[in-house]
Amino acid sequence: MALDPLSSFLRVREGRIVAVGAAAQATDPRVPRVELPGRVIVPGLIDAHVHLELDPELKTPAEQLRVSEQDRVGAMAGRAEAMLAAGITTARDCGGGAHREHRLRDAILARDQRGPRLLCCGQPLTTPGGHCSFWGGEVETRVDIDHMVDLQIEAGSDWIKVMATGGVFTPGSRARDAQFDLPRLLSIVESARRADRAVAAHCHGTEGIANAVRAGVRTIEHSSFAGPNGFGTALDDSLMSEMAAAELWVSPTVNAGWGRRIEDAKGEPTDFFRRLSTALGAQREHGIRFIASTDAGIPGVFHHDLVAGLLAFERFAGLRPVDVLRSATSEAAEALGIASETGRIEKGLSADFLVLEGDPLEDLGVLGDPEFVVFRGEWFDRASRRDVLAASASA
Ligand SMILES: [Zn+2]
């Protein structure tokens, strides 16, 4: 991922990488140069699953819904700024209730607001009273489905999100239960496809994963193989083989919260770690492609904290640092359909990269403190990052 020292020239013009390697060497003395001896450059990081609208300090949907419009919009802008400062140059927002994140995306695009490039799902489709139904995406019939997908497209959504199973966050919902049968999921994927949108499916229980895979969704969120005895207790080898053969990615939302649950007070692996590392390890063994994601916004998971999630991901899924880095850069860009825009250090792509003082292939932790974050050719240094993070912590 790091540039070969013999070809470590990079030329950027108007926010894009225009040359890499020997061809990027400037002969014109008027071209400004930045010399960074001994540094490592990696592509800007991508978090494939966040919720900008959610405040990680609040514990329940009821508390989230009580936040005033003005406070919420202000907080969302602060979160976006903190994400960029932390090296996240792209994120997919996997759901909110009022398309506020779409307006934030557009303001960032217009450079009126600092933050990562955003892809937005809008209101997740769910069953009446189902997981995250408080966001307004309830559907039952084929007609409802077409209408709800249309609403998301009209609001400018880049993706369609569906809650294929219940979830943890919604009172009365059970994570292991499938919410939609296969025909309904097929309708959702078809309706999205007509508008040229891919589908992200929230899936905990194994039956819901199977339905989503067979319906042709592009990303399986969580993929926790939950059964009656909890997450990671209903593994299914033949389904995993199907997943590996399908055109899809698993976005397991391994985050900072998971990192705190690896060992118990005695230093022994927790039951949670044992179950989830077995589930993710089995998916890795089957050759299923992973993308990094955090579910930022849920209680205790802060939007700028992707790197803590990557360190946990390395442990839970038994990945090499290079695989984790790919899952948060090139693989994520491919899964999200933006590989011609970002995810690599390559001629023609947006100039989105991090300048590091250490080698992340030896220690992923160095991603947590980049010397510079460069997004669309704009440079942010460490001092400005610390200011942004301090401001977001005190907000
Ligand atoms: Zn989520």
Coordinates of N, CA, C and O and ligand atoms in Angstrom, one line a residue, residues 49-51 54 94-95 131-132 135 161 163 202 221-222 253 294-296 298, ligand 1:
H49 N -20.2 2.1 7.5 CA -21.4 2.1 8.2 C -21.4 3.0 9.4 O -20.8 2.7 10.4
V50 N -22.0 4.2 9.2 CA -22.1 5.2 10.3 C -23.5 5.7 10.3 O -24.3 5.5 9.4
H51 N -23.9 6.4 11.4 CA -25.2 7.1 11.5 C -24.8 8.5 12.1 O -24.7 8.7 13.3
L54 N -27.1 10.0 14.9 CA -27.1 9.5 16.3 C -26.0 10.0 17.1 O -24.8 10.1 16.7
C94 N -25.6 4.9 7.1 CA -26.6 3.7 6.9 C -28.0 4.0 7.5 O -28.7 3.0 7.8
G95 N -28.3 5.2 7.7 CA -29.7 5.5 8.0 C -29.9 6.6 9.0 O -29.2 6.8 10.0
H131 N -37.3 -3.0 13.5 CA -36.0 -2.3 13.9 C -35.9 -0.9 13.2 O -36.0 -0.8 12.0
C132 N -35.7 0.1 14.1 CA -35.6 1.5 13.6 C -36.8 2.0 12.9 O -36.7 2.9 12.1
W135 N -37.7 5.7 12.5 CA -37.2 6.6 11.4 C -38.1 6.7 10.3 O -37.8 7.4 9.3
K161 N -31.2 1.1 2.2 CA -30.9 0.2 3.4 C -32.2 -0.5 3.8 O -33.3 0.1 3.8
M163 N -33.7 -3.3 6.8 CA -33.5 -4.1 8.1 C -34.0 -5.5 7.8 O -35.2 -5.7 8.0
H202 N -29.2 -4.8 6.9 CA -28.9 -5.1 8.3 C -29.3 -6.5 8.6 O -30.5 -6.9 8.4
E221 N -24.7 -6.1 6.4 CA -24.2 -5.4 7.6 C -24.3 -6.3 8.9 O -25.3 -7.0 9.0
H222 N -23.3 -6.2 9.7 CA -23.2 -7.0 11.0 C -22.9 -8.5 10.7 O -21.9 -9.0 11.2
T253 N -19.2 -4.2 11.2 CA -19.3 -3.2 12.2 C -18.6 -3.6 13.5 O -19.1 -3.4 14.6
T294 N -18.2 0.6 11.5 CA -18.2 0.8 12.9 C -19.6 0.9 13.5 O -19.8 0.7 14.7
D295 N -20.6 1.3 12.7 CA -22.0 1.6 13.3 C -21.9 2.8 14.2 O -22.7 3.0 15.1
A296 N -20.9 3.7 13.9 CA -20.7 4.9 14.7 C -22.1 5.6 14.9 O -22.9 5.8 14.0
I298 N -24.1 4.6 17.5 CA -24.7 3.8 18.5 C -24.0 4.0 19.9 O -22.9 4.6 19.9
Ligands
ZN1 ZN -26.4 0.8 11.9

